[in-house]
Amino acid sequence: MVHVYNCHPFASQQIVQVEQEPGLVCCGGGALFVVTTGGCKVEAYSLEKEGCPLICRFASMGTVRRIQHSTIGDYLVTIEEKNSATYLRVYTNWRYQAEEKARVGVRLLGHLLRGASVWGGVQMEIIEIPLSEHPVTLACCSVTGDLLVGCENTLVLFALRRRTQQNLQKENQQNLESSWSITEQSWNQSPGRTSSQNQDLSVLDFERSVILHLSKITPKQVALCGGYVAVQAELEVLVLKLEATAEPTAVEEHSDSFKSEDFPEDQSDFLLIPKHQELLGDRARDCDVPVSIEQTGLEDRRHYTLSYVLFRRFTPEFFQGSSVEETQLHSLQLYPMFTSNQSVSVDEPACMFCFFSLPNTGYLYSLRGGVELLAAYQYPENVLQAVLTDHLLHVITKNALQSFTVRCAALAARVEDPYIDTTMKACPPCSLEVCALRMQLFIGLRLVCAYGRHVILLSTADTETPEETERHTQRRSLELKEHNMLTGIFLAVGIDPATTPALKNLLSRPFLSRRWAISSPKESSAVGHGWNLYVVDTVPPLTLYQEMVEYSRRYTETNPQGQSLRHLLSEAHLLLRSSLLESSEQRQIGDGAGKMATQMHREELEEAFRQNCAQLGDSFSRGSQKDCHLALPYYRMSGLSVTEVMSRNRPLPGGPPSYGPGFLFYLKHYLLEETDQSLSQEDADEVTSIFIQSEPSMLVSVCASPCMMNADPAATLQALQRLEDTAGVSVPLTITMATMKLRLGDMAQYTELMERHAEMLLVYGFIEEPRLLLHGGGGKHTRVCPTALAGQLADSQPGLLVAAMVALHENSKVQLEQADHVFKELGCENTLQVDFWEAMLMASSQDAVIQELLFRLASVYIDRLTASESPTKHKSLKSVDDLISSCSHYGALYPWLTVLDPAQTSSYQHQEALHKLQALLCGPSLSVGSVAPLLESLSEETLWGFSLHLLCATRRGQYGSSIEQLLDRCPQAIIAYANHQLQDKHMALWWQKLLPELCNRTRAAAAATTTDGVLLGALKETLVVVAMETSPAEFLELIPDDGTASYFLPHLLTCSQRHLLA
């Protein structure tokens, strides 16, 4: 379906003052090129100046049959005829022919002229390009400037080269030494010039790079852009992709599925019509058009590979009044589009489009990132020619110029911005139905081309030329011959066509003689009654957008929910997107004042774009449930505040008091977002009333939003109580009501509501709606803030707050760093935060989190031990006994630690920190190496400090040094230490380390005439253990040589008796 809108895309038109009737027309580089009817003179007119003044004119070397301009290189290429021969020629530096008497250089491809005027760039040059076949059509690449020539069975690709004088000297120094000396003399004789000044000057040349051999398609038109090659026959279009590689690759032979043997020779008088085909992407390889590559480049060492992109074949039929012979493809075009983050001169196009047209239908395909049909244009009448631009598709019929919208910007926007089609951004779909704009009437249109915002039209009034009359007579005679031949065939087999309406209708069609009946392209007549060459300027996109907006207001008044209004706004959106992409390209190539003007124009476009997004948001906000979600991204792109969006969506005075689903969808997402902006009380109360009316079940989530901080708590509480009466009691609803009571200062009612449910149920309520406790979040580094309820819980129910924070962390509602920030905001970083870490250590199963918590807790305990005063009088939620019994990471205190326990002179907090740190060191999880640097700050002078260092040494397996230190500092703990630590594989240390140490220290004490009962007692306990664990012989070896026999004999006797019993 094609929508029709009465918007005028054309601003003005002017007639180019051409002296002779134009035969061929093309444009490019800001110029309009006109080939006169005789075909031997080319005139160039300026499209960028008022009145299109003449730039220059020059004579061609033959009758021009085809002409094309390349913006890259600013050259003209022609197919010319002379003396029944066809030539391919390139015209460079044509702008210097303003005087028509300037010198012209003629050379062959690859043979550069040596004159000073050539290197100075002041002489037009004609390059003759020899071909083995007659050229039929040609195309220039708008990205690279390369040239593609279509012959009867081949496509020849010529790469554009820029030859500098310095490079040419290196290449031809030996072969052209004498010639260069003449050139240098001519340069030296030129006033004001030196050879060094012209080393960087260049001339254009071409190199034959690739030849594509086509065996089953005859090119009528070709296109080249960014490595894509398109070939158009009468009813077939083939698009290929040429890619350069450094290494040669094997050429895959294409299967020849269309064998000539399938058709007997006696059927040569009939035209066999193939079936309709559309093959996209890799499937295009299955077409019956084999293509082979011939590498011909000498300087270009790259190797090219070929891939099929698109194949489309049409079956000749009657199309809306078109006869079979008139049903031909035309207007083949490859169109690139760059995004705003690309460099036009460096990057390949982000998007590539292919357009071609039948007389009644045009087809626009996207080629990059998956081949797909973007749009099919159904014309109201037969179209002679079409041209695709950034914003519009212009087509001509015999008597009118009409423009259609295009979908290129929709695809380019999605390539440029990955956030499109999300809740952040939106864009109308590529499949949006196209629309036709107002038609401009002309008489006898024959040709159309476009450059920028200029559309060039050639009209020839009226009449049939004698040649056309003769062709029509020949065609009628062929049709009669067809009719008689087929009638005879049917009568010979006993069928009378006159009695069968279907056969009678078939015989009335000029079907079989299509290949004879097809007329050759019309040439301009010298006997026409009149002609005109028009330059029609399209309106600026911003002006056309404003007209579309004005046009849309009539839909707003009559049917604000209609599809036509949304479609027109979507068309305006794509128009602005295309203009923004175009302005990005202009910013890259502009300079100075031009960039400033472009920036101002872009700001106007962006403002219009925001207005359009707001209008689309309005349309979708009141639309159906199917597309209501699009209101959110369009309102976001509009930059409107939530207050402005609410004002645009209030129910109309005479309309139903309801809100659209799109607006509610937008409002829900806004309230779910974590933003620092709070609504005013008036707006917050309006939001509450909206949801009371539309979705009361959302009230808890609405009240929990940080945007609703200024809402009236009394009115909100009444709404929540009505919700409780209708929907029943729920934990999140109760917590929300308690929050409102807290804001009102009614602490008694607050306490009553909070005591309505058990603490664990309240924790589940916070999991269901975390924003009752925290505002912010959503990411690891996103800042979170506690609510007023969290502050109240910190004072009155700290255990509930800690349990809720642990539950939120374990349910991925908050990160560890965010939880730390919450406790710091509450001023509980040294109290509840430590309780939270201890609770997290009990609940978490993530190893990385556990190690982080162990290190943090060890650091806190050490800081509390080293503080001169207790940093807080806060009593922890969990005692050391609770942690040991409920958390596997806290171990039971070793028995020998109780011996080292200092006197009860320290504070409760100091004692608690010491025992918790000792429990961590006694546990299995804390890495001693990670906390050893922290323990260096603890002095060993105190027994509790010594006990921590001794714990670390023991955990590291340093039992020998630990025994020595313990005997030095606290020998009364040695037996307890040995009984606990010297077991199993460390049992031998009793007699290898502990017994010798005790003997030596006891002997030393006796020599000092002092008696140490602790050492003697420890020695006796040690001998008892040694006697139980060793044999009598081993025990005798352990007795000191100077020992008293009577002291050791009882233990030796015990050892012997145990050994005999064993």
PDB file of C-alpha atoms in Angstrom, residues 260-413:
ATOM      1  CA  SER A 260      21.616 -25.290 -24.541  1.00  0.00           C
ATOM      2  CA  GLU A 261      20.943 -28.932 -25.390  1.00  0.00           C
ATOM      3  CA  ASP A 262      17.691 -28.696 -23.484  1.00  0.00           C
ATOM      4  CA  PHE A 263      16.166 -26.719 -26.347  1.00  0.00           C
ATOM      5  CA  PRO A 264      15.818 -28.316 -29.752  1.00  0.00           C
ATOM      6  CA  GLU A 265      16.943 -26.370 -32.761  1.00  0.00           C
ATOM      7  CA  ASP A 266      13.451 -26.356 -34.265  1.00  0.00           C
ATOM      8  CA  GLN A 267      12.319 -24.102 -31.396  1.00  0.00           C
ATOM      9  CA  SER A 268      14.582 -21.240 -32.393  1.00  0.00           C
ATOM     10  CA  ASP A 269      11.631 -19.214 -33.621  1.00  0.00           C
ATOM     11  CA  PHE A 270      10.100 -19.148 -30.150  1.00  0.00           C
ATOM     12  CA  LEU A 271      11.094 -17.153 -27.101  1.00  0.00           C
ATOM     13  CA  LEU A 272      11.250 -19.424 -24.054  1.00  0.00           C
ATOM     14  CA  ILE A 273      10.303 -17.462 -20.970  1.00  0.00           C
ATOM     15  CA  PRO A 274      12.039 -18.399 -17.699  1.00  0.00           C
ATOM     16  CA  LYS A 275      10.122 -18.398 -14.453  1.00  0.00           C
ATOM     17  CA  HIS A 276      10.141 -15.603 -11.913  1.00  0.00           C
ATOM     18  CA  GLN A 277      13.016 -15.802  -9.376  1.00  0.00           C
ATOM     19  CA  GLU A 278      14.211 -13.925  -6.317  1.00  0.00           C
ATOM     20  CA  LEU A 279      17.414 -15.267  -4.766  1.00  0.00           C
ATOM     21  CA  LEU A 280      18.908 -13.366  -1.825  1.00  0.00           C
ATOM     22  CA  GLY A 281      22.314 -13.682  -0.196  1.00  0.00           C
ATOM     23  CA  ASP A 282      24.014 -17.063  -0.565  1.00  0.00           C
ATOM     24  CA  ARG A 283      21.008 -18.437  -2.421  1.00  0.00           C
ATOM     25  CA  ALA A 284      21.831 -16.131  -5.338  1.00  0.00           C
ATOM     26  CA  ARG A 285      24.649 -18.543  -6.211  1.00  0.00           C
ATOM     27  CA  ASP A 286      21.971 -20.945  -7.404  1.00  0.00           C
ATOM     28  CA  CYS A 287      20.970 -18.689 -10.286  1.00  0.00           C
ATOM     29  CA  ASP A 288      21.698 -19.858 -13.845  1.00  0.00           C
ATOM     30  CA  VAL A 289      24.057 -16.965 -14.633  1.00  0.00           C
ATOM     31  CA  PRO A 290      27.672 -18.184 -14.326  1.00  0.00           C
ATOM     32  CA  VAL A 291      30.323 -15.518 -13.791  1.00  0.00           C
ATOM     33  CA  SER A 292      34.068 -16.072 -14.016  1.00  0.00           C
ATOM     34  CA  ILE A 293      36.928 -13.735 -13.016  1.00  0.00           C
ATOM     35  CA  GLU A 294      39.978 -12.847 -15.070  1.00  0.00           C
ATOM     36  CA  GLN A 295      42.718 -11.028 -13.177  1.00  0.00           C
ATOM     37  CA  THR A 296      44.345  -8.410 -15.406  1.00  0.00           C
ATOM     38  CA  GLY A 297      45.940  -5.894 -13.030  1.00  0.00           C
ATOM     39  CA  LEU A 298      49.683  -5.350 -13.401  1.00  0.00           C
ATOM     40  CA  GLU A 299      50.354  -2.858 -10.605  1.00  0.00           C
ATOM     41  CA  ASP A 300      47.519  -4.130  -8.445  1.00  0.00           C
ATOM     42  CA  ARG A 301      48.905  -7.325  -6.926  1.00  0.00           C
ATOM     43  CA  ARG A 302      45.704  -8.105  -5.095  1.00  0.00           C
ATOM     44  CA  HIS A 303      43.531 -11.052  -6.022  1.00  0.00           C
ATOM     45  CA  TYR A 304      39.793 -10.679  -6.252  1.00  0.00           C
ATOM     46  CA  THR A 305      37.129 -13.080  -5.097  1.00  0.00           C
ATOM     47  CA  LEU A 306      33.549 -13.024  -6.246  1.00  0.00           C
ATOM     48  CA  SER A 307      30.384 -13.676  -4.259  1.00  0.00           C
ATOM     49  CA  TYR A 308      26.754 -13.566  -5.324  1.00  0.00           C
ATOM     50  CA  VAL A 309      24.556 -11.118  -3.417  1.00  0.00           C
ATOM     51  CA  LEU A 310      21.224 -10.786  -5.238  1.00  0.00           C
ATOM     52  CA  PHE A 311      19.497 -12.197  -8.280  1.00  0.00           C
ATOM     53  CA  ARG A 312      16.061 -11.130  -9.430  1.00  0.00           C
ATOM     54  CA  ARG A 313      14.303 -12.270 -12.605  1.00  0.00           C
ATOM     55  CA  PHE A 314      10.887 -11.104 -13.758  1.00  0.00           C
ATOM     56  CA  THR A 315       8.472 -12.821 -16.113  1.00  0.00           C
ATOM     57  CA  PRO A 316       7.061 -10.623 -18.895  1.00  0.00           C
ATOM     58  CA  GLU A 317       3.386  -9.967 -18.293  1.00  0.00           C
ATOM     59  CA  PHE A 318       0.818  -7.294 -18.766  1.00  0.00           C
ATOM     60  CA  PHE A 319       1.380  -4.706 -16.029  1.00  0.00           C
ATOM     61  CA  GLN A 320      -1.352  -2.120 -15.662  1.00  0.00           C
ATOM     62  CA  GLY A 321      -1.574  -1.293 -19.301  1.00  0.00           C
ATOM     63  CA  SER A 322       2.053  -2.028 -20.187  1.00  0.00           C
ATOM     64  CA  SER A 323       2.544  -4.318 -23.124  1.00  0.00           C
ATOM     65  CA  VAL A 324       4.979  -7.173 -22.891  1.00  0.00           C
ATOM     66  CA  GLU A 325       7.598  -5.471 -25.009  1.00  0.00           C
ATOM     67  CA  GLU A 326       7.421  -2.349 -22.831  1.00  0.00           C
ATOM     68  CA  THR A 327       8.018  -4.354 -19.656  1.00  0.00           C
ATOM     69  CA  GLN A 328      11.717  -3.758 -19.155  1.00  0.00           C
ATOM     70  CA  LEU A 329      13.854  -2.971 -16.156  1.00  0.00           C
ATOM     71  CA  HIS A 330      15.419   0.453 -15.903  1.00  0.00           C
ATOM     72  CA  SER A 331      17.053   2.884 -13.464  1.00  0.00           C
ATOM     73  CA  LEU A 332      19.575   0.497 -11.892  1.00  0.00           C
ATOM     74  CA  GLN A 333      21.386   2.245  -9.058  1.00  0.00           C
ATOM     75  CA  LEU A 334      23.727   1.341  -6.194  1.00  0.00           C
ATOM     76  CA  TYR A 335      23.458   3.879  -3.405  1.00  0.00           C
ATOM     77  CA  PRO A 336      25.873   4.082  -0.414  1.00  0.00           C
ATOM     78  CA  MET A 337      25.120   5.626   2.952  1.00  0.00           C
ATOM     79  CA  PHE A 338      27.598   6.543   5.665  1.00  0.00           C
ATOM     80  CA  THR A 339      26.864   6.909   9.370  1.00  0.00           C
ATOM     81  CA  SER A 340      27.887   9.855  11.528  1.00  0.00           C
ATOM     82  CA  ASN A 341      30.865   8.013  13.065  1.00  0.00           C
ATOM     83  CA  GLN A 342      32.407   7.158   9.700  1.00  0.00           C
ATOM     84  CA  SER A 343      34.932   8.977   7.567  1.00  0.00           C
ATOM     85  CA  VAL A 344      33.595   9.257   4.030  1.00  0.00           C
ATOM     86  CA  SER A 345      37.078   9.306   2.542  1.00  0.00           C
ATOM     87  CA  VAL A 346      38.398   6.287   4.486  1.00  0.00           C
ATOM     88  CA  ASP A 347      35.677   3.898   5.570  1.00  0.00           C
ATOM     89  CA  GLU A 348      33.532   1.759   3.347  1.00  0.00           C
ATOM     90  CA  PRO A 349      29.831   2.609   3.444  1.00  0.00           C
ATOM     91  CA  ALA A 350      27.929   1.326   6.440  1.00  0.00           C
ATOM     92  CA  CYS A 351      24.899   0.643   4.222  1.00  0.00           C
ATOM     93  CA  MET A 352      24.546  -0.212   0.566  1.00  0.00           C
ATOM     94  CA  PHE A 353      21.260  -0.101  -1.316  1.00  0.00           C
ATOM     95  CA  CYS A 354      20.288  -1.356  -4.737  1.00  0.00           C
ATOM     96  CA  PHE A 355      17.365   0.106  -6.661  1.00  0.00           C
ATOM     97  CA  PHE A 356      15.830  -0.937  -9.959  1.00  0.00           C
ATOM     98  CA  SER A 357      12.446  -0.514 -11.455  1.00  0.00           C
ATOM     99  CA  LEU A 358       9.855  -1.947 -13.791  1.00  0.00           C
ATOM    100  CA  PRO A 359       7.424   0.432 -15.491  1.00  0.00           C
ATOM    101  CA  ASN A 360       4.869  -0.064 -12.745  1.00  0.00           C
ATOM    102  CA  THR A 361       6.934  -1.084  -9.659  1.00  0.00           C
ATOM    103  CA  GLY A 362      10.236  -0.038  -8.119  1.00  0.00           C
ATOM    104  CA  TYR A 363      12.307  -2.234  -5.806  1.00  0.00           C
ATOM    105  CA  LEU A 364      14.730  -1.081  -3.108  1.00  0.00           C
ATOM    106  CA  TYR A 365      17.054  -3.688  -1.540  1.00  0.00           C
ATOM    107  CA  SER A 366      19.561  -3.475   1.284  1.00  0.00           C
ATOM    108  CA  LEU A 367      22.778  -5.372   0.519  1.00  0.00           C
ATOM    109  CA  ARG A 368      24.986  -5.127   3.623  1.00  0.00           C
ATOM    110  CA  GLY A 369      24.347  -7.116   6.773  1.00  0.00           C
ATOM    111  CA  GLY A 370      21.865  -9.429   5.089  1.00  0.00           C
ATOM    112  CA  VAL A 371      20.049  -8.870   1.836  1.00  0.00           C
ATOM    113  CA  GLU A 372      16.420  -7.836   2.211  1.00  0.00           C
ATOM    114  CA  LEU A 373      13.733  -6.025   0.273  1.00  0.00           C
ATOM    115  CA  LEU A 374      13.153  -2.701   2.019  1.00  0.00           C
ATOM    116  CA  ALA A 375      10.347  -1.334  -0.132  1.00  0.00           C
ATOM    117  CA  ALA A 376       8.338  -1.994  -3.275  1.00  0.00           C
ATOM    118  CA  TYR A 377       6.987   1.155  -4.914  1.00  0.00           C
ATOM    119  CA  GLN A 378       3.678   0.759  -6.716  1.00  0.00           C
ATOM    120  CA  TYR A 379       3.455   3.542  -9.286  1.00  0.00           C
ATOM    121  CA  PRO A 380       0.085   5.003 -10.277  1.00  0.00           C
ATOM    122  CA  GLU A 381       1.128   4.922 -13.953  1.00  0.00           C
ATOM    123  CA  ASN A 382       4.002   3.720 -16.057  1.00  0.00           C
ATOM    124  CA  VAL A 383       7.329   5.221 -15.033  1.00  0.00           C
ATOM    125  CA  LEU A 384      10.010   5.980 -17.595  1.00  0.00           C
ATOM    126  CA  GLN A 385      12.945   6.552 -15.237  1.00  0.00           C
ATOM    127  CA  ALA A 386      13.700   6.891 -11.519  1.00  0.00           C
ATOM    128  CA  VAL A 387      16.553   8.212  -9.395  1.00  0.00           C
ATOM    129  CA  LEU A 388      17.248   7.526  -5.699  1.00  0.00           C
ATOM    130  CA  THR A 389      18.536  10.216  -3.309  1.00  0.00           C
ATOM    131  CA  ASP A 390      19.114  10.472   0.446  1.00  0.00           C
ATOM    132  CA  HIS A 391      15.611  11.644   1.214  1.00  0.00           C
ATOM    133  CA  LEU A 392      13.364  10.803  -1.725  1.00  0.00           C
ATOM    134  CA  LEU A 393      12.897   8.636  -4.764  1.00  0.00           C
ATOM    135  CA  HIS A 394      12.082  10.746  -7.823  1.00  0.00           C
ATOM    136  CA  VAL A 395      10.271   9.120 -10.759  1.00  0.00           C
ATOM    137  CA  ILE A 396       9.044  10.511 -14.056  1.00  0.00           C
ATOM    138  CA  THR A 397       6.150   9.510 -16.235  1.00  0.00           C
ATOM    139  CA  LYS A 398       5.385  11.024 -19.601  1.00  0.00           C
ATOM    140  CA  ASN A 399       3.750  14.033 -18.004  1.00  0.00           C
ATOM    141  CA  ALA A 400       4.652  14.194 -14.318  1.00  0.00           C
ATOM    142  CA  LEU A 401       7.423  14.179 -11.751  1.00  0.00           C
ATOM    143  CA  GLN A 402       6.540  12.408  -8.521  1.00  0.00           C
ATOM    144  CA  SER A 403       8.489  11.728  -5.337  1.00  0.00           C
ATOM    145  CA  PHE A 404       8.290   8.848  -2.889  1.00  0.00           C
ATOM    146  CA  THR A 405       9.812   8.484   0.556  1.00  0.00           C
ATOM    147  CA  VAL A 406      12.656   6.022   1.087  1.00  0.00           C
ATOM    148  CA  ARG A 407      13.698   3.734   3.932  1.00  0.00           C
ATOM    149  CA  CYS A 408      17.483   4.104   3.770  1.00  0.00           C
ATOM    150  CA  ALA A 409      17.685   6.170   6.953  1.00  0.00           C
ATOM    151  CA  ALA A 410      15.781   3.549   8.963  1.00  0.00           C
ATOM    152  CA  LEU A 411      18.395   0.935   8.189  1.00  0.00           C
ATOM    153  CA  ALA A 412      21.361   3.299   8.590  1.00  0.00           C
ATOM    154  CA  ALA A 413      20.095   4.384  12.016  1.00  0.00           C
TER     155      ALA A 413
END
